[in-house]
Amino acid sequence: MEELVRDSFTLPGESGYENLTLKLAEKWGADVIRDSDGTQLSDEITNSGYGIYSTLCLIRSDNAWAKQNMDKLQQNFLMSFPVMAEGETVTISPLKGFFREQFKIDNNSNAKEFWQVFDRTTQKEVPLSDWNFDPVSGLVTIKNTQKYHYYTVNFLAIRLWEEISMYNHITNNWGDKEHLMAVEPRYPETQTHILNWLEDWCIQHPSTTVVRFTSMFYNFAWFWSDEKNCRDIFSDWGSYDFTVNPIALREFEKQKGYKMTSEDFINNGKYNQTHNVPSAKYLEWMDFINEFVVSFGKKCVDLVHRYGKKAYVFYDDSWIGIEPYGKRFSEFGFDGLIKCVFSGFEARLCAGAQGVTTKELRLHPYLFPTGLSGEPTFAPGGNPKLDAQKFWQNVRRALLRKPVDRIGLGGYLHLVEPFPDFCDYIEKVTDEFRLLKSFHQSGEPYTIPGKILILTAWGTLRSWTCSGHLHEHPEVDLINIIESLSGLPFEVEFKNFEDIKRDGIGKDVKVVINAGILNSAWSGGEHWKDTKVIEILTEFVANGGGFLGIHEPSACDFSSQFFQLAPLLGVDKDLGTKKCLGKYHYSVRPNHFITAETSDISLPVCEGIFVLNKEVDVLAQKDNTPILTGYCFGKGRSVYFSGYRYGIENTRLFMRAILYAGQNENAIKYYICSNPMTECAYYPSVKKIVVINNSGMIQKTTVQTMEEKTFLVTLKPYDIEIISLN
Amino acid sequence: MEELVRDSFTLPGESGYENLTLKLAEKWGADVIRDSDGTQLSDEITNSGYGIYSTLCLIRSDNAWAKQNMDKLQQNFLMSFPVMAEGETVTISPLKGFFREQFKIDNNSNAKEFWQVFDRTTQKEVPLSDWNFDPVSGLVTIKNTQKYHYYTVNFLAIRLWEEISMYNHITNNWGDKEHLMAVEPRYPETQTHILNWLEDWCIQHPSTTVVRFTSMFYNFAWFWSDEKNCRDIFSDWGSYDFTVNPIALREFEKQKGYKMTSEDFINNGKYNQTHNVPSAKYLEWMDFINEFVVSFGKKCVDLVHRYGKKAYVFYDDSWIGIEPYGKRFSEFGFDGLIKCVFSGFEARLCAGAQGVTTKELRLHPYLFPTGLSGEPTFAPGGNPKLDAQKFWQNVRRALLRKPVDRIGLGGYLHLVEPFPDFCDYIEKVTDEFRLLKSFHQSGEPYTIPGKILILTAWGTLRSWTCSGHLHEHPEVDLINIIESLSGLPFEVEFKNFEDIKRDGIGKDVKVVINAGILNSAWSGGEHWKDTKVIEILTEFVANGGGFLGIHEPSACDFSSQFFQLAPLLGVDKDLGTKKCLGKYHYSVRPNHFITAETSDISLPVCEGIFVLNKEVDVLAQKDNTPILTGYCFGKGRSVYFSGYRYGIENTRLFMRAILYAGQNENAIKYYICSNPMTECAYYPSVKKIVVINNSGMIQKTTVQTMEEKTFLVTLKPYDIEIISLN
């Protein structure tokens, strides 16, 4: 491997371990040392000549001020647990069941202005005159109730404990350590205080070169209950629930001329999870919040800049309202964007953002005794080197396609001492990273011509993500698909239904993907009732485009079919209401381009899938249900997958499906590894092919160039090899 | 076994096998000899002193007349296969894809009066002025079409081939044997002809004692395509599609003051399958048809009676409009009802009908070389004795609970000759049948106090059936449930939503069952939006009633929950739109009354089921999803099954669930076999307990009486034993 400048690495320093810090900084080629949650860097470290990152979370940074300004804490709407009427009156304690250390009822604002009471049995709102809230008892009394109906109260809560502080505190048994509170930056006094505090902080931290905001003002929604066996009431990485409060609600109404009601957020107790189709009103609210976060956020960034420091933002936790894929992101003036990554799609999420100079990945494992599900990592029984290999395998294939500028680690550095093999492996990772970065700096890698358009209800705004990490909702098809795509040689764009209705489908698009279950934001729900959408996609495929549908693509219980694009997919789904309609008896087609390299196809079954006619090629079936089909429609082609889970074999299957749908089969010959356990990227400007082994075993593979030259490579487990074409 | 009069058995006679016929009539104790489809009895048989059944299907009995009256054939609506617009005009050949030997376009009536054309992409009807039907070319031309939209034509077809004739003809390769046609009895000329023909027939068949109508006038819907790999376009045992024709449509409008449109039958291409919730209009149409079938049917029955013969009706094939559980059934004046049976529920279907003197079961296997799926029965490789044992095992347990008057066989008698063990076994079956009948004649068997109410959208009208045989739609939960219930010691009633709204739930009801998938007639679909229904059931359980929910009980995408009765079930289902809402972490409760006898619980998983709170007892789970739960609500109890399939073990589990939900656990002590492979019935008036072995192995079991006496019985495979308490 070539010698490269040993920089672009961020090391978590640790006080009391100054020697270790400096030794590993040297070994891993760090140019920056950072603090971590709960750590402070000693002067010895901050004065060692390295760049210094300091993490700051402005809304929980001055708890003393927050305590004196309890009327300026962050708020949100909650729906009380339903209570059954046993007579003509119902009394509800709205907070019952919620975690009292997180929430209290907002007694400051007028309940009748913001709250709503519903008969959830009839789905009708109870008139204001039929209910009353008593701030003293904290109870809502509803009159004229119907026996056996269930009633709920949508109410405004005040949050007493900033959620990341709460989670760390409880997980780590911090006992009587102070509970941090999140202040609401909409109040002018809060803004003044935050800016003053930040200025003081800048003055007092001259050695800090980069302020790493963690993150801006609003955490993703995370409601806790008082029941230990059901801690999460609601938890969504992309939800805007924590941005709600009386002044924001009033300002919104003034600005837009209409009101956001509590029910717009409560949404029948479902709240607004990112996996669901967002309503037009909710999108307006998001935009309204984004405008505020950018405008006040810019003031903070400007201040940091005035003190000669750079401002980076961490793309997690309090990231709500920042929207790196939103239209205003570049207005912040951030110098850098940092994303923690387990997966390839998260690397692409960071790499693809526009409007910052520096993009950085915080790799896993986090330097912590235990991992996500409590298993040992840096503790007896753990194998952090293997963990690092697996995570790097995910991330590296994405970095073959699109570059970032830096990588780093986080956590408690002293924990790595008993694991020298881990320390050696990270050295190798940093070298591999720098090599890939150097190739990208010379020019982009070869991609197969023809864009892929991923059509969802979110479009660009939720590019390269489906809300949260893959392990949190591994059943979401699209998150698995984008994980596969993150390392494939395709250009990918994310569009929503409004985009394609306004602009059509780009001439450069070869394949449209729609993936997900009924009523998910990923599949599109009610958007499929729009005949314009049907016309555009039908035209696209009829004229030679490719369509890839996964699980319940274009699903909507609307017309004669369940999949609104059934005629072009060649398959549809019976929900049981077509039990008595005959289904075509197919045979599985044995030889096909898509399945040529996959002998045992493993996809989740979607019950009720049936084939429309004899022209449909069933390529695989399970339990007598087709799981993979291909179909020619007009001049185009479609492919249907009954579901999708990320894996090395499935990634190859999926790549072939894209090439088939795009009538691009020939492209598989060039710069594609013959062995699906391996992948490669060709960098024409440096005439190098990078080959990676995605498996824990030795792999042999060949790669062919467009000049029809073939190279044979043997790779050690998880290793990387470079083929020079010079 | 006691000596009983050897009668109540109907033997299929066969010309050319007179000796065999008379020998087996003697062996099996027949008192009646019948003909079968395609067989004729010889004089030697008809004059042998036995009662004689003759099968008659009036609507296809005089094909010469039908040929001369092609304008009086039966009709129905069909929806053409969808055609995509490629420009501003679309031409559709409505019949394309349909089986031309079954259907032709109705050129006689005015297309614009009855047909409709739809843009199925927008779901809007195309105005009459925008389409035209040319009877000469047989094509519909639609103008002002939208490119890429799909268009269909709802049109009236004339049927050229009576479906049972068609099926037998094609299955048996009858070559150029005449195709029988079904005439439409709404035409006065048809009625006159049928009555004249029937009178002639009666005169010419003096030895016939019973006219066995097969059945009345309208077959269940069965649409064929011209594609051999997708023969059935639509097939439903309970559908009224074949009752439609211009005079019926006009008469309906005159009588009711509003029109049935083609779309009321086509229903978006879904037609009106019995498994779906019937619309109010469709129910009105059924009632209108029933009125006609009863009034003209009665004339036929009266005529038969005038000739001193009895009239029985076969409850299958052309049974549409007869409705043995309808309000007019007794008006026919039928003397008997005959049902072919594979299963216990079909025996109960026959046994429970009111308004006829004689109820008869035609047992399986049918005397035919092959069985339902083409496997050998009365052919080399077949084991008809084992088949008979298995079918009789299903039917016998139902006959323990409710009696019928007669049993019989059908088919080609000579086929049994090579199977003497079968002949011996049928002798045993007839003896067992007569013994059970004799016990019933003395009085009803003991049932556990407290009725079971099965709540569906059909109610009484579809008592003891879900449309067709169990093997046709084995995935329908309710058909499996009624099969279990058919042999259990409970009284069962079937009610619909209107019934319970009008009458409430009877004081004698202990447990309500609701079972099925979303939008099925069995679960109830939109009926669950009716808050009156919710109130009634909540009140019932709150006051001590039991509720058993299976699969998607009370499911409707309406209120805060998916199962509208979730609060009383203690479980709900997440369709993926509540992915981010926390779910309660339960542990499976190891010891419970319901699961006490079942170590390995096997129920289909219903994905997305979650538990509402810690009071819910999860009794079994699979793939981390609860599959069986119990919950106390108010003074009552509910039980949830994620799905249900009939089996001996599941029947025991289900019985225990009913007893638990009804707070009736103590009842399991008395007259219930200790060994779940065996079942029993206690006949108090004769002081006998009948014990049956439902398995192919020797079983030992004990039975305890209310006097706390315990009896131990050992039974041979499939055998029966009688305990005398005298």
mmCIF file of N, CA, C and O in Angstrom, chain B residues 6 34 72 91 93 125 148 155 229 249 275 299 343 351 362 469 474 491 504 524 532 658-659 663 680 687 705:
data_model
loop_
_atom_site.group_PDB
_atom_site.id
_atom_site.type_symbol
_atom_site.label_atom_id
_atom_site.label_comp_id
_atom_site.label_asym_id
_atom_site.label_seq_id
_atom_site.Cartn_x
_atom_site.Cartn_y
_atom_site.Cartn_z
ATOM 1 N N ARG B 6 -82.689 -52.125 10.127
ATOM 2 C CA ARG B 6 -81.634 -51.819 9.165
ATOM 3 C C ARG B 6 -82.217 -51.024 8.001
ATOM 4 O O ARG B 6 -82.479 -51.560 6.936
ATOM 5 N N ARG B 34 -80.955 -45.185 -5.405
ATOM 6 C CA ARG B 34 -80.958 -43.937 -6.162
ATOM 7 C C ARG B 34 -80.175 -44.105 -7.469
ATOM 8 O O ARG B 34 -79.356 -45.005 -7.615
ATOM 9 N N LYS B 72 -83.780 -17.591 -23.936
ATOM 10 C CA LYS B 72 -84.223 -17.775 -22.548
ATOM 11 C C LYS B 72 -83.196 -18.548 -21.716
ATOM 12 O O LYS B 72 -83.551 -19.265 -20.792
ATOM 13 N N THR B 91 -60.539 0.142 -27.867
ATOM 14 C CA THR B 91 -61.496 -0.861 -28.323
ATOM 15 C C THR B 91 -61.332 -2.110 -27.459
ATOM 16 O O THR B 91 -60.209 -2.583 -27.255
ATOM 17 N N SER B 93 -62.757 -6.027 -26.657
ATOM 18 C CA SER B 93 -63.561 -7.197 -26.956
ATOM 19 C C SER B 93 -63.938 -7.796 -25.610
ATOM 20 O O SER B 93 -63.116 -8.427 -24.959
ATOM 21 N N GLU B 125 -66.882 6.054 -13.749
ATOM 22 C CA GLU B 125 -67.631 5.484 -14.856
ATOM 23 C C GLU B 125 -67.476 6.374 -16.090
ATOM 24 O O GLU B 125 -67.481 7.605 -15.991
ATOM 25 N N TYR B 148 -52.719 5.621 -20.994
ATOM 26 C CA TYR B 148 -52.176 4.852 -19.867
ATOM 27 C C TYR B 148 -53.207 4.514 -18.791
ATOM 28 O O TYR B 148 -52.847 3.924 -17.777
ATOM 29 N N PHE B 155 -70.463 -6.219 -18.785
ATOM 30 C CA PHE B 155 -71.439 -6.563 -19.823
ATOM 31 C C PHE B 155 -72.254 -7.783 -19.425
ATOM 32 O O PHE B 155 -71.866 -8.569 -18.565
ATOM 33 N N ASN B 229 -54.208 -22.696 -17.714
ATOM 34 C CA ASN B 229 -53.462 -22.550 -16.466
ATOM 35 C C ASN B 229 -54.133 -21.582 -15.486
ATOM 36 O O ASN B 229 -53.544 -21.230 -14.466
ATOM 37 N N LEU B 249 -83.595 -7.915 -13.428
ATOM 38 C CA LEU B 249 -83.121 -6.567 -13.101
ATOM 39 C C LEU B 249 -84.260 -5.562 -13.162
ATOM 40 O O LEU B 249 -84.413 -4.711 -12.276
ATOM 41 N N HIS B 275 -66.994 -14.703 1.039
ATOM 42 C CA HIS B 275 -66.030 -14.398 2.097
ATOM 43 C C HIS B 275 -65.938 -12.903 2.383
ATOM 44 O O HIS B 275 -65.322 -12.510 3.358
ATOM 45 N N LYS B 299 -94.140 -24.444 -6.679
ATOM 46 C CA LYS B 299 -95.021 -25.011 -7.718
ATOM 47 C C LYS B 299 -94.494 -26.368 -8.171
ATOM 48 O O LYS B 299 -95.268 -27.302 -8.421
ATOM 49 N N SER B 343 -67.011 -33.150 5.922
ATOM 50 C CA SER B 343 -66.617 -32.597 7.219
ATOM 51 C C SER B 343 -67.783 -32.597 8.182
ATOM 52 O O SER B 343 -68.954 -32.703 7.775
ATOM 53 N N ALA B 351 -78.077 -30.858 9.457
ATOM 54 C CA ALA B 351 -78.864 -31.199 10.654
ATOM 55 C C ALA B 351 -79.604 -29.993 11.215
ATOM 56 O O ALA B 351 -80.696 -30.132 11.770
ATOM 57 N N ARG B 362 -74.997 -37.386 2.131
ATOM 58 C CA ARG B 362 -74.309 -38.247 1.178
ATOM 59 C C ARG B 362 -72.839 -38.285 1.573
ATOM 60 O O ARG B 362 -72.131 -37.281 1.515
ATOM 61 N N HIS B 469 -66.313 -26.266 0.684
ATOM 62 C CA HIS B 469 -65.721 -27.281 1.554
ATOM 63 C C HIS B 469 -64.451 -26.759 2.214
ATOM 64 O O HIS B 469 -63.814 -25.830 1.714
ATOM 65 N N PRO B 474 -58.788 -23.770 3.037
ATOM 66 C CA PRO B 474 -58.391 -24.198 4.388
ATOM 67 C C PRO B 474 -57.787 -23.071 5.218
ATOM 68 O O PRO B 474 -57.613 -23.220 6.416
ATOM 69 N N GLU B 491 -73.945 -25.535 22.504
ATOM 70 C CA GLU B 491 -74.987 -25.047 21.614
ATOM 71 C C GLU B 491 -74.427 -23.807 20.912
ATOM 72 O O GLU B 491 -73.835 -22.942 21.557
ATOM 73 N N GLY B 504 -79.737 -7.303 20.879
ATOM 74 C CA GLY B 504 -78.699 -7.474 21.893
ATOM 75 C C GLY B 504 -78.175 -8.898 21.868
ATOM 76 O O GLY B 504 -78.491 -9.664 20.947
ATOM 77 N N GLY B 524 -66.089 -9.071 9.736
ATOM 78 C CA GLY B 524 -67.180 -8.101 9.747
ATOM 79 C C GLY B 524 -66.890 -6.767 9.070
ATOM 80 O O GLY B 524 -67.807 -6.004 8.801
ATOM 81 N N LYS B 532 -72.509 1.280 18.036
ATOM 82 C CA LYS B 532 -73.521 0.473 18.749
ATOM 83 C C LYS B 532 -72.983 -0.947 18.955
ATOM 84 O O LYS B 532 -73.157 -1.541 20.029
ATOM 85 N N ILE B 658 -62.924 -21.765 25.178
ATOM 86 C CA ILE B 658 -64.345 -21.399 25.332
ATOM 87 C C ILE B 658 -64.754 -21.498 26.804
ATOM 88 O O ILE B 658 -65.421 -20.605 27.335
ATOM 89 N N LEU B 659 -64.344 -22.587 27.441
ATOM 90 C CA LEU B 659 -64.710 -22.763 28.851
ATOM 91 C C LEU B 659 -64.084 -21.666 29.706
ATOM 92 O O LEU B 659 -64.723 -21.125 30.610
ATOM 93 N N GLN B 663 -65.958 -18.635 31.772
ATOM 94 C CA GLN B 663 -65.795 -18.855 33.217
ATOM 95 C C GLN B 663 -66.512 -20.133 33.635
ATOM 96 O O GLN B 663 -67.250 -20.174 34.617
ATOM 97 N N CYS B 680 -66.709 -37.768 23.426
ATOM 98 C CA CYS B 680 -67.892 -38.537 23.810
ATOM 99 C C CYS B 680 -69.121 -37.646 23.860
ATOM 100 O O CYS B 680 -69.021 -36.414 23.836
ATOM 101 N N LYS B 687 -79.338 -42.915 29.142
ATOM 102 C CA LYS B 687 -78.215 -43.172 30.062
ATOM 103 C C LYS B 687 -77.060 -43.897 29.383
ATOM 104 O O LYS B 687 -76.555 -44.916 29.876
ATOM 105 N N THR B 705 -68.812 -38.989 35.098
ATOM 106 C CA THR B 705 -70.195 -38.496 35.095
ATOM 107 C C THR B 705 -70.368 -37.441 36.192
ATOM 108 O O THR B 705 -69.476 -37.256 37.015
#
